[in-house]
N, CA, C and O of each residue as an XYZ file, in Angstrom:
736
protein
N      -9.834     16.696      8.268
C      -9.826     15.923      7.041
C     -10.887     14.832      7.128
O     -11.022     14.160      8.150
N     -11.620     14.669      6.063
C     -12.666     13.660      6.085
C     -12.294     12.387      5.325
O     -12.906     11.345      5.557
N     -11.323     12.440      4.437
C     -10.980     11.266      3.631
C      -9.614     10.671      3.958
O      -9.309      9.563      3.518
N      -8.806     11.367      4.703
C      -7.474     10.907      5.051
C      -7.325     10.860      6.562
O      -7.895     11.679      7.282
N      -6.553      9.893      7.031
C      -6.238      9.809      8.454
C      -4.748      9.547      8.579
O      -4.249      8.522      8.113
N      -4.039     10.473      9.208
C      -2.607     10.289      9.430
C      -2.436      9.340     10.607
O      -2.891      9.625     11.715
N      -1.779      8.213     10.362
C      -1.591      7.164     11.362
C      -0.303      7.391     12.164
O      -0.265      7.152     13.371
N       0.747      7.854     11.482
C       2.050      8.034     12.135
C       2.873      9.028     11.333
O       2.586      9.296     10.167
N       3.890      9.566     11.969
C       4.873     10.383     11.265
C       6.239     10.115     11.868
O       6.355      9.540     12.951
N       7.248     10.530     11.166
C       8.606     10.340     11.665
C       9.126      8.920     11.582
O      10.075      8.571     12.285
N       8.523      8.086     10.731
C       9.019      6.715     10.548
C      10.372      6.783      9.845
O      10.516      7.471      8.835
N      11.347      6.080     10.372
C      12.676      6.070      9.755
C      12.655      5.140      8.541
O      12.675      3.917      8.678
N      12.615      5.733      7.374
C      12.565      4.971      6.118
C      13.922      5.014      5.394
O      14.014      4.641      4.225
N      14.959      5.464      6.085
C      16.256      5.648      5.440
C      16.842      4.341      4.908
O      17.424      4.334      3.824
N      16.704      3.241      5.636
C      17.255      1.959      5.161
C      16.517      1.487      3.914
O      17.133      0.929      3.006
N      15.213      1.703      3.859
C      14.444      1.327      2.663
C      14.866      2.195      1.490
O      15.077      1.687      0.389
N      14.991      3.504      1.710
C      15.407      4.411      0.643
C      16.788      4.036      0.101
O      17.005      4.050     -1.110
N      17.718      3.701      0.996
C      19.058      3.317      0.553
C      19.016      2.006     -0.228
O      19.665      1.885     -1.267
N      18.265      1.033      0.258
C      18.166     -0.256     -0.438
C      17.548     -0.081     -1.827
O      17.968     -0.745     -2.775
N      16.567      0.795     -1.957
C      15.980      1.073     -3.277
C      17.008      1.714     -4.202
O      17.091      1.371     -5.381
N      17.783      2.638     -3.667
C      18.821      3.302     -4.459
C      19.862      2.303     -4.968
O      20.324      2.401     -6.104
N      20.224      1.341     -4.112
C      21.262      0.369     -4.468
C      20.769     -0.783     -5.341
O      21.577     -1.539     -5.881
N      19.448     -0.924     -5.485
C      18.893     -2.060     -6.239
C      17.864     -1.605     -7.273
O      16.703     -2.009     -7.197
N      18.258     -0.782     -8.228
C      17.293     -0.281     -9.214
C      16.691     -1.391    -10.084
O      15.646     -1.196    -10.704
N      17.343     -2.536    -10.129
C      16.833     -3.654    -10.942
C      15.526     -4.233    -10.394
O      14.858     -5.001    -11.087
N      15.156     -3.880     -9.170
C      13.909     -4.392     -8.596
C      12.663     -3.761     -9.218
O      11.576     -4.334     -9.146
N      12.816     -2.585     -9.826
C      11.660     -1.907    -10.405
C      11.140     -2.650    -11.631
O      11.911     -3.135    -12.460
N       9.819     -2.725    -11.726
C       9.096     -3.192    -12.913
C       9.398     -4.632    -13.316
O       9.361     -4.965    -14.500
N       9.693     -5.477    -12.353
C       9.827     -6.897    -12.669
C       8.470     -7.491    -13.030
O       8.386     -8.432    -13.819
N       7.411     -6.939    -12.450
C       6.048     -7.263    -12.838
C       5.416     -5.974    -13.358
O       5.532     -4.922    -12.730
N       4.765     -6.059    -14.480
C       4.208     -4.868    -15.118
C       2.692     -4.947    -15.302
O       2.082     -4.008    -15.814
N       2.091     -6.045    -14.895
C       0.694     -6.296    -15.218
C      -0.255     -5.236    -14.649
O      -1.232     -4.882    -15.309
N      -0.001     -4.730    -13.464
C      -0.881     -3.762    -12.823
C      -1.000     -2.479    -13.632
O      -2.029     -1.806    -13.579
N       0.030     -2.139    -14.372
C       0.009     -0.880    -15.104
C      -0.153     -1.040    -16.611
O      -0.254     -0.045    -17.328
N      -0.181     -2.281    -17.102
C      -0.197     -2.455    -18.553
C      -1.541     -2.906    -19.120
O      -1.686     -2.986    -20.340
N      -2.536     -3.207    -18.266
C      -3.820     -3.624    -18.831
C      -4.579     -2.406    -19.357
O      -4.338     -1.281    -18.921
N      -5.490     -2.638    -20.288
C      -6.273     -1.573    -20.909
C      -7.042     -0.795    -19.843
O      -7.775     -1.383    -19.049
N      -6.877      0.513    -19.827
C      -7.590      1.368    -18.897
C      -6.922      1.522    -17.537
O      -7.519      2.108    -16.634
N      -5.706      1.017    -17.362
C      -5.031      1.125    -16.069
C      -4.770      2.584    -15.708
O      -4.311      3.368    -16.538
N      -5.065      2.933    -14.468
C      -4.788      4.279    -13.963
C      -3.320      4.445    -13.597
O      -2.875      5.551    -13.291
N      -2.558      3.339    -13.627
C      -1.186      3.331    -13.124
C      -0.126      3.291    -14.224
O       1.024      2.947    -13.950
N      -0.484      3.633    -15.451
C       0.442      3.534    -16.585
C       1.723      4.339    -16.380
O       2.778      3.950    -16.882
N       1.651      5.444    -15.657
C       2.815      6.328    -15.486
C       3.615      6.004    -14.228
O       4.402      6.831    -13.767
N       3.423      4.812    -13.670
C       4.150      4.445    -12.452
C       5.158      3.349    -12.736
O       5.100      2.670    -13.762
N       6.072      3.195    -11.811
C       6.950      2.027    -11.743
C       6.610      1.323    -10.443
O       6.249      1.971     -9.460
N       6.724     -0.004    -10.428
C       6.317     -0.788     -9.262
C       7.401     -1.767     -8.833
O       8.212     -2.227     -9.637
N       7.387     -2.066     -7.555
C       8.090     -3.225     -7.002
C       7.045     -3.992     -6.207
O       6.563     -3.509     -5.182
N       6.696     -5.175     -6.672
C       5.720     -6.006     -5.974
C       6.419     -6.722     -4.825
O       7.426     -7.403     -5.025
N       5.882     -6.565     -3.635
C       6.437     -7.181     -2.430
C       5.624     -8.389     -1.971
O       6.173     -9.360     -1.450
N       4.311     -8.314     -2.172
C       3.416     -9.365     -1.679
C       2.115     -9.289     -2.463
O       1.540     -8.215     -2.640
N       1.661    -10.452     -2.932
C       0.369    -10.532     -3.620
C       0.127    -12.000     -3.954
O       0.763    -12.883     -3.378
N      -0.773    -12.256     -4.864
C      -1.053    -13.616     -5.317
C       0.237    -14.249     -5.845
O       1.056    -13.576     -6.471
N       0.405    -15.525     -5.592
C       1.589    -16.246     -6.058
C       1.711    -16.108     -7.574
O       0.746    -16.333     -8.304
N       2.901    -15.739     -8.039
C       3.116    -15.528     -9.473
C       2.871    -16.785    -10.304
O       2.641    -16.687    -11.509
N       2.916    -17.964     -9.682
C       2.608    -19.183    -10.441
C       1.149    -19.194    -10.898
O       0.790    -19.960    -11.793
N       0.301    -18.349    -10.291
C      -1.108    -18.240    -10.665
C      -1.356    -17.184    -11.734
O      -2.493    -16.986    -12.162
N      -0.298    -16.507    -12.167
C      -0.433    -15.440    -13.160
C      -0.453    -16.051    -14.558
O       0.522    -16.656    -15.003
N      -1.559    -15.882    -15.224
C      -1.679    -16.327    -16.615
C      -1.895    -15.128    -17.512
O      -1.388    -14.039    -17.243
N      -2.641    -15.329    -18.565
C      -2.917    -14.249    -19.506
C      -4.002    -13.298    -19.016
O      -4.121    -12.181    -19.521
N      -4.794    -13.730    -18.038
C      -5.916    -12.942    -17.557
C      -5.569    -12.293    -16.216
O      -5.692    -12.924    -15.167
N      -5.134    -11.024    -16.255
C      -4.754    -10.322    -15.028
C      -5.941    -10.190    -14.087
O      -5.781    -10.264    -12.869
N      -7.134     -9.995    -14.646
C      -8.327     -9.872    -13.800
C      -8.502    -11.137    -12.951
O      -8.818    -11.039    -11.765
N      -8.305    -12.304    -13.533
C      -8.430    -13.568    -12.783
C      -7.371    -13.641    -11.681
O      -7.635    -14.173    -10.603
N      -6.191    -13.117    -11.940
C      -5.090    -13.111    -10.978
C      -5.434    -12.279     -9.740
O      -4.922    -12.542     -8.652
N      -6.295    -11.280     -9.906
C      -6.646    -10.385     -8.808
C      -7.803    -10.903     -7.952
O      -8.176    -10.270     -6.964
N      -8.362    -12.035     -8.323
C      -9.488    -12.580     -7.557
C      -8.988    -13.206     -6.260
O      -7.787    -13.195     -5.988
N      -9.893    -13.746     -5.464
C      -9.571    -14.263     -4.131
C      -8.342    -15.172     -4.171
O      -8.226    -16.057     -5.019
N      -7.427    -14.925     -3.228
C      -6.172    -15.676     -3.164
C      -5.526    -15.491     -1.791
O      -5.935    -14.640     -1.002
N      -4.533    -16.288     -1.536
C      -3.672    -16.117     -0.369
C      -2.443    -15.352     -0.843
O      -1.759    -15.781     -1.772
N      -2.169    -14.234     -0.212
C      -0.994    -13.455     -0.595
C       0.276    -14.121     -0.086
O       0.299    -14.702      0.999
N       1.336    -14.024     -0.894
C       2.650    -14.568     -0.539
C       3.691    -13.467     -0.723
O       3.486    -12.521     -1.484
N       4.812    -13.606     -0.010
C       5.913    -12.652     -0.151
C       6.658    -12.926     -1.453
O       6.870    -14.081     -1.822
N       7.048    -11.873     -2.139
C       7.851    -11.964     -3.352
C       9.323    -11.769     -2.963
O       9.611    -11.257     -1.881
N      10.243    -12.167     -3.824
C      11.672    -12.025     -3.506
C      12.091    -10.591     -3.153
O      12.981    -10.407     -2.323
N      11.486     -9.600     -3.748
C      11.853     -8.210     -3.456
C      11.620     -7.856     -1.990
O      12.306     -6.986     -1.454
N      10.667     -8.512     -1.336
C      10.395     -8.239      0.080
C      11.537     -8.711      0.965
O      11.703     -8.218      2.080
N      12.321     -9.658      0.478
C      13.505    -10.098      1.217
C      14.731     -9.271      0.838
O      15.676     -9.161      1.620
N      14.714     -8.690     -0.358
C      15.838     -7.870     -0.810
C      15.798     -6.464     -0.211
O      16.816     -5.773     -0.176
N      14.642     -6.052      0.252
C      14.467     -4.715      0.835
C      14.062     -4.863      2.305
O      13.372     -5.822      2.652
N      14.472     -3.948      3.161
C      14.141     -4.058      4.592
C      12.737     -3.527      4.913
O      12.585     -2.584      5.690
N      11.716     -4.144      4.305
C      10.349     -3.655      4.454
C       9.492     -4.483      5.418
O       8.551     -3.954      6.010
N       9.801     -5.755      5.582
C       8.930     -6.616      6.389
C       8.768     -6.143      7.830
O       7.646     -6.169      8.336
N       9.832     -5.708      8.525
C       9.623     -5.236      9.901
C       8.631     -4.073      9.980
O       7.798     -4.040     10.887
N       8.705     -3.130      9.058
C       7.782     -2.002      9.064
C       6.361     -2.467      8.745
O       5.409     -2.042      9.401
N       6.212     -3.326      7.752
C       4.885     -3.835      7.391
C       4.261     -4.565      8.580
O       3.097     -4.340      8.910
N       5.034     -5.435      9.219
C       4.506     -6.175     10.378
C       4.190     -5.235     11.550
O       3.195     -5.423     12.249
N       5.036     -4.231     11.756
C       4.787     -3.264     12.826
C       3.471     -2.516     12.589
O       2.655     -2.388     13.502
N       3.268     -2.023     11.369
C       2.047     -1.278     11.081
C       0.824     -2.190     11.120
O      -0.243     -1.770     11.567
N       0.966     -3.434     10.658
C      -0.152     -4.384     10.739
C      -0.534     -4.621     12.193
O      -1.718     -4.660     12.526
N       0.454     -4.777     13.053
C       0.191     -4.972     14.475
C      -0.453     -3.729     15.087
O      -1.405     -3.826     15.861
N       0.067     -2.588     14.735
C      -0.462     -1.321     15.266
C      -1.921     -1.109     14.875
O      -2.699     -0.540     15.641
N      -2.290     -1.574     13.670
C      -3.662     -1.407     13.185
C      -4.569     -2.567     13.626
O      -5.751     -2.600     13.282
N      -4.008     -3.520     14.393
C      -4.741     -4.716     14.829
C      -5.264     -5.508     13.635
O      -6.361     -6.064     13.675
N      -4.476     -5.547     12.591
C      -4.855     -6.272     11.372
C      -4.870     -7.771     11.622
O      -4.044     -8.300     12.366
N      -5.808     -8.435     10.998
C      -5.884     -9.892     11.083
C      -5.168    -10.562      9.919
O      -4.828    -11.742      9.998
N      -4.935     -9.813      8.832
C      -4.240    -10.367      7.666
C      -3.509     -9.255      6.926
O      -3.908     -8.091      6.958
N      -2.435     -9.646      6.263
C      -1.684     -8.746      5.385
C      -1.949     -9.195      3.960
O      -1.765    -10.366      3.628
N      -2.377     -8.275      3.125
C      -2.641     -8.566      1.719
C      -1.509     -8.087      0.837
O      -0.333     -8.244      1.165
N      -1.878     -7.506     -0.276
C      -0.901     -7.022     -1.234
C      -0.089     -5.863     -0.682
O      -0.624     -4.987     -0.004
N       1.206     -5.862     -0.974
C       2.115     -4.777     -0.596
C       2.997     -4.487     -1.801
O       3.444     -5.410     -2.482
N       3.247     -3.229     -2.062
C       4.119     -2.857     -3.164
C       4.716     -1.486     -2.902
O       4.269     -0.748     -2.025
N       5.723     -1.168     -3.673
C       6.297      0.169     -3.668
C       6.058      0.736     -5.059
O       6.350      0.092     -6.066
N       5.523      1.948     -5.099
C       5.280      2.595     -6.383
C       6.168      3.824     -6.512
O       6.570      4.438     -5.524
N       6.455      4.158     -7.751
C       7.250      5.355     -8.036
C       6.542      6.137     -9.139
O       6.135      5.584    -10.161
N       6.409      7.436     -8.900
C       5.865      8.335     -9.913
C       6.956      9.361    -10.223
O       7.393     10.097     -9.339
N       7.384      9.404    -11.468
C       8.429     10.333    -11.897
C       7.875     11.759    -11.902
O       6.659     11.951    -11.902
N       8.761     12.759    -11.907
C       8.306     14.143    -12.008
C       7.395     14.324    -13.225
O       7.706     13.857    -14.320
N       6.282     14.998    -13.020
C       5.308     15.214    -14.090
C       4.346     14.049    -14.278
O       3.416     14.145    -15.079
N       4.550     12.951    -13.556
C       3.693     11.780    -13.702
C       2.477     11.845    -12.800
O       2.364     12.710    -11.932
N       1.572     10.910    -13.028
C       0.367     10.872    -12.206
C      -0.252      9.484    -12.238
O      -0.051      8.703    -13.168
N      -1.005      9.212    -11.196
C      -1.927      8.086    -11.174
C      -3.283      8.695    -11.482
O      -3.754      9.573    -10.758
N      -3.905      8.236    -12.543
C      -5.157      8.826    -12.988
C      -6.293      8.567    -11.998
O      -6.239      7.602    -11.235
N      -7.318      9.416    -12.003
C      -8.456      9.194    -11.114
C      -9.063      7.806    -11.344
O      -9.282      7.383    -12.479
N      -9.328      7.112    -10.233
C      -9.905      5.773    -10.325
C     -10.459      5.355     -8.976
O     -10.212      5.999     -7.956
N     -11.203      4.278     -8.988
C     -11.734      3.640     -7.788
C     -11.243      2.201     -7.820
O     -11.436      1.505     -8.816
N     -10.609      1.747     -6.741
C     -10.165      0.359     -6.683
C     -11.382     -0.522     -6.412
O     -12.097     -0.330     -5.428
N     -11.603     -1.484     -7.296
C     -12.753     -2.376     -7.185
C     -12.272     -3.817     -7.207
O     -11.163     -4.113     -7.652
N     -13.113     -4.691     -6.727
C     -12.812     -6.112     -6.784
C     -12.575     -6.705     -5.412
O     -12.706     -6.042     -4.383
N     -12.221     -7.983     -5.436
C     -12.084     -8.722     -4.198
C     -11.017     -8.131     -3.277
O     -11.289     -7.896     -2.100
N      -9.824     -7.888     -3.784
C      -8.703     -7.465     -2.938
C      -8.971     -6.145     -2.212
O      -8.851     -6.113     -0.987
N      -9.327     -5.055     -2.900
C      -9.547     -3.804     -2.160
C     -10.774     -3.837     -1.255
O     -10.861     -3.062     -0.302
N     -11.707     -4.712     -1.537
C     -12.887     -4.808     -0.672
C     -12.601     -5.674      0.555
O     -13.057     -5.353      1.652
N     -11.855     -6.763      0.386
C     -11.533     -7.638      1.514
C     -10.483     -6.987      2.423
O     -10.648     -6.939      3.642
N      -9.412     -6.490      1.816
C      -8.356     -5.803      2.586
C      -8.771     -4.339      2.706
O      -8.427     -3.507      1.866
N      -9.508     -4.047      3.758
C     -10.231     -2.794      3.910
C      -9.413     -1.664      4.537
O      -9.963     -0.605      4.841
N      -8.138     -1.865      4.731
C      -7.278     -0.828      5.310
C      -6.040     -0.696      4.436
O      -5.180     -1.577      4.426
N      -5.955      0.399      3.707
C      -4.824      0.622      2.812
C      -3.977      1.747      3.391
O      -4.449      2.870      3.568
N      -2.718      1.429      3.682
C      -1.793      2.408      4.258
C      -0.764      2.832      3.217
O      -0.306      2.024      2.408
N      -0.411      4.114      3.252
C       0.614      4.679      2.389
C       1.730      5.218      3.265
O       1.483      6.003      4.180
N       2.958      4.799      2.986
C       4.132      5.313      3.678
C       5.076      5.883      2.614
O       5.812      5.125      1.981
N       5.067      7.200      2.408
C       5.996      7.781      1.444
C       7.452      7.553      1.874
O       7.827      7.790      3.022
N       8.246      7.091      0.924
C       9.672      6.866      1.141
C      10.472      8.046      0.590
O      11.500      8.436      1.144
N       9.982      8.590     -0.493
C      10.568      9.786     -1.094
C       9.389     10.643     -1.553
O       8.474     10.152     -2.214
N       9.420     11.906     -1.202
C       8.287     12.778     -1.511
C       8.784     14.179     -1.821
O       9.958     14.497     -1.631
N       7.883     14.998     -2.293
C       8.192     16.406     -2.504
C       6.913     17.210     -2.287
O       5.816     16.658     -2.368
N       7.043     18.510     -2.012
C       5.863     19.302     -1.681
C       4.907     19.547     -2.842
O       3.829     20.107     -2.644
N       5.285     19.136     -4.048
C       4.397     19.299     -5.207
C       3.794     17.969     -5.648
O       3.296     17.845     -6.767
N       3.841     16.991     -4.772
C       3.197     15.704     -5.034
C       1.993     15.609     -4.103
O       2.140     15.724     -2.886
N       0.813     15.401     -4.661
C      -0.403     15.418     -3.848
C      -1.302     14.230     -4.169
O      -1.395     13.781     -5.311
N      -1.957     13.740     -3.125
C      -2.954     12.674     -3.245
C      -4.335     13.292     -3.087
O      -4.540     14.184     -2.263
N      -5.287     12.804     -3.892
C      -6.657     13.277     -3.800
C      -7.583     12.093     -3.556
O      -7.438     11.038     -4.173
N      -8.532     12.280     -2.650
C      -9.673     11.391     -2.502
C     -10.903     12.284     -2.570
O     -11.071     13.205     -1.771
N     -11.749     11.993     -3.536
C     -12.941     12.792     -3.813
C     -12.577     14.272     -3.876
O     -11.866     14.666     -4.800
N     -13.026     15.112     -2.942
C     -12.802     16.555     -3.042
C     -11.672     17.068     -2.154
O     -11.531     18.275     -1.958
N     -10.868     16.151     -1.618
C      -9.844     16.547     -0.646
C      -8.443     16.150     -1.139
O      -8.232     15.046     -1.641
N      -7.500     17.077     -0.980
C      -6.113     16.858     -1.370
C      -5.218     16.874     -0.136
O      -5.489     17.599      0.821
N      -4.148     16.073     -0.156
C      -3.173     16.095      0.925
C      -1.781     15.872      0.329
O      -1.610     15.097     -0.612
N      -0.805     16.558      0.886
C       0.598     16.351      0.542
C       1.190     15.499      1.656
O       1.136     15.871      2.828
N       1.753     14.362      1.285
C       2.315     13.422      2.257
C       3.829     13.569      2.281
O       4.470     13.660      1.234
N       4.388     13.592      3.465
C       5.840     13.707      3.624
C       6.467     12.332      3.810
O       5.820     11.405      4.297
N       7.720     12.208      3.422
C       8.458     10.964      3.633
C       8.466     10.634      5.123
O       8.714     11.496      5.966
N       8.190      9.364      5.427
C       8.172      8.920      6.817
C       6.833      9.047      7.504
O       6.697      8.668      8.668
N       5.835      9.578      6.803
C       4.476      9.608      7.340
C       3.789      8.290      7.002
O       4.248      7.548      6.133
N       2.698      8.006      7.685
C       1.841      6.869      7.336
C       0.409      7.372      7.304
O      -0.083      7.942      8.278
N      -0.252      7.158      6.181
C      -1.613      7.635      5.970
C      -2.537      6.480      5.624
O      -2.136      5.530      4.951
N      -3.769      6.569      6.085
C      -4.854      5.684      5.661
C      -5.821      6.497      4.817
O      -6.076      7.666      5.107
N      -6.361      5.876      3.764
C      -7.534      6.427      3.096
C      -8.301      5.277      2.456
O      -7.756      4.197      2.230
N      -9.553      5.524      2.173
C     -10.437      4.519      1.587
C     -10.250      4.524      0.077
O     -10.734      5.418     -0.618
N      -9.538      3.508     -0.426
C      -9.241      3.466     -1.861
C     -10.427      2.977     -2.698
O     -10.307      2.852     -3.917
N     -11.567      2.699     -2.064
C     -12.771      2.361     -2.835
C     -13.547      3.631     -3.190
O     -14.634      3.555     -3.763
N     -12.990      4.796     -2.850
C     -13.520      6.084     -3.297
C     -12.575      6.621     -4.370
O     -11.404      6.245     -4.417
N     -13.085      7.494     -5.226
C     -12.248      8.007     -6.313
C     -11.016      8.710     -5.749
O     -11.115      9.564     -4.868
N      -9.842      8.325     -6.284
C      -8.586      8.919     -5.834
C      -7.603      9.014     -6.987
O      -7.768      8.368     -8.022
N      -6.582      9.829     -6.791
C      -5.523     10.022     -7.785
C      -4.297     10.588     -7.086
O      -4.364     11.016     -5.934
N      -3.178     10.586     -7.799
C      -1.941     11.174     -7.290
C      -1.308     11.954     -8.434
O      -1.259     11.469     -9.564
N      -0.825     13.156     -8.149
C      -0.095     13.943     -9.141
C       1.271     14.299     -8.571
O       1.406     14.612     -7.389
N       2.274     14.244     -9.428
C       3.625     14.641     -9.022
C       4.080     15.778     -9.924
O       4.609     15.550    -11.012
N       3.869     16.998     -9.463
C       4.289     18.173    -10.215
C       5.646     18.694     -9.753
O       6.063     19.786    -10.138
N       6.334     17.904     -8.922
C       7.634     18.294     -8.403
C       8.775     17.886     -9.311
O       8.562     17.376    -10.411
N       9.996     18.118     -8.834
C      11.209     17.826     -9.605
C      11.839     16.484     -9.228
O      12.824     16.074     -9.842
N      11.288     15.799     -8.231
C      11.840     14.534     -7.755
C      10.792     13.428     -7.841
O       9.588     13.688     -7.856
N      11.282     12.182     -7.896
C      10.391     11.030     -7.845
C       9.596     11.040     -6.549
O      10.042     11.571     -5.532
N       8.441     10.458     -6.602
C       7.657     10.154     -5.409
C       7.632      8.639     -5.305
O       7.216      7.967     -6.249
N       8.074      8.078     -4.167
C       8.065      6.629     -3.916
C       7.261      6.367     -2.661
O       7.448      7.032     -1.643
N       6.365      5.396     -2.736
C       5.487      5.101     -1.612
C       5.345      3.604     -1.410
O       5.123      2.853     -2.360
N       5.476      3.180     -0.165
C       5.172      1.810      0.238
C       3.672      1.749      0.496
O       3.140      2.525      1.289
N       2.993      0.827     -0.175
C       1.549      0.652     -0.023
C       1.318     -0.700      0.646
O       1.845     -1.721      0.202
N       0.532     -0.697      1.709
C       0.283     -1.895      2.513
C      -1.223     -2.099      2.614
O      -1.945     -1.208      3.060
N      -1.692     -3.262      2.203
C      -3.113     -3.604      2.290
C      -3.319     -4.555      3.456
O      -2.665     -5.593      3.553
N      -4.247     -4.183      4.346
C      -4.504     -4.964      5.572
C      -5.979     -5.277      5.698
O      -6.830     -4.537      5.205
N      -6.273     -6.378      6.362
C      -7.638     -6.719      6.762
C      -7.777     -6.318      8.226
O      -7.084     -6.844      9.097
N      -8.687     -5.373      8.483
C      -8.946     -4.904      9.835
C     -10.414     -5.167     10.123
O     -11.288     -4.749      9.363
N     -10.681     -5.855     11.217
C     -12.065     -6.152     11.586
C     -12.715     -4.916     12.184
O     -12.075     -4.168     12.924
N     -13.963     -4.703     11.871
C     -14.708     -3.534     12.371
C     -15.040     -3.699     13.833
O     -15.663     -2.820     14.428
């Protein structure tokens, strides 16, 4: 594979999956990432775990995405995600943890082809995906390469290249996304 790198497999995500099942109210408390004009994420649901402090969120979402110090959101304390995020950050020798979220794509949904641009995806140069719930008909694409990710795997790919996700299966796809700063 030239665009994907499997970092780990067999991660026990059962406690996260159970906590998500028991707390459906955590979904879509913030909608800005998927509601701006031209968003590739319109067909997703999100739980924001870490990003720019919400007190900095005004009418201009683009301004909110500019240089900032990421902070933990309440959902990160409601879900057992911090130990895994810190473990993977340590494993990758990350110097900083940026934005973290959990996304959900319903059956038949997709993240449209796009390239992540701007300060955050360029500064936090290591984006990890840990599927929490997956199915064999859900696939991620980067440029000309497709991969099916299983629950409990951890994958890296360069999100500054064109990518998309399709869920042609019968079940939701849920993924923990972790943005890290890794020095070259």
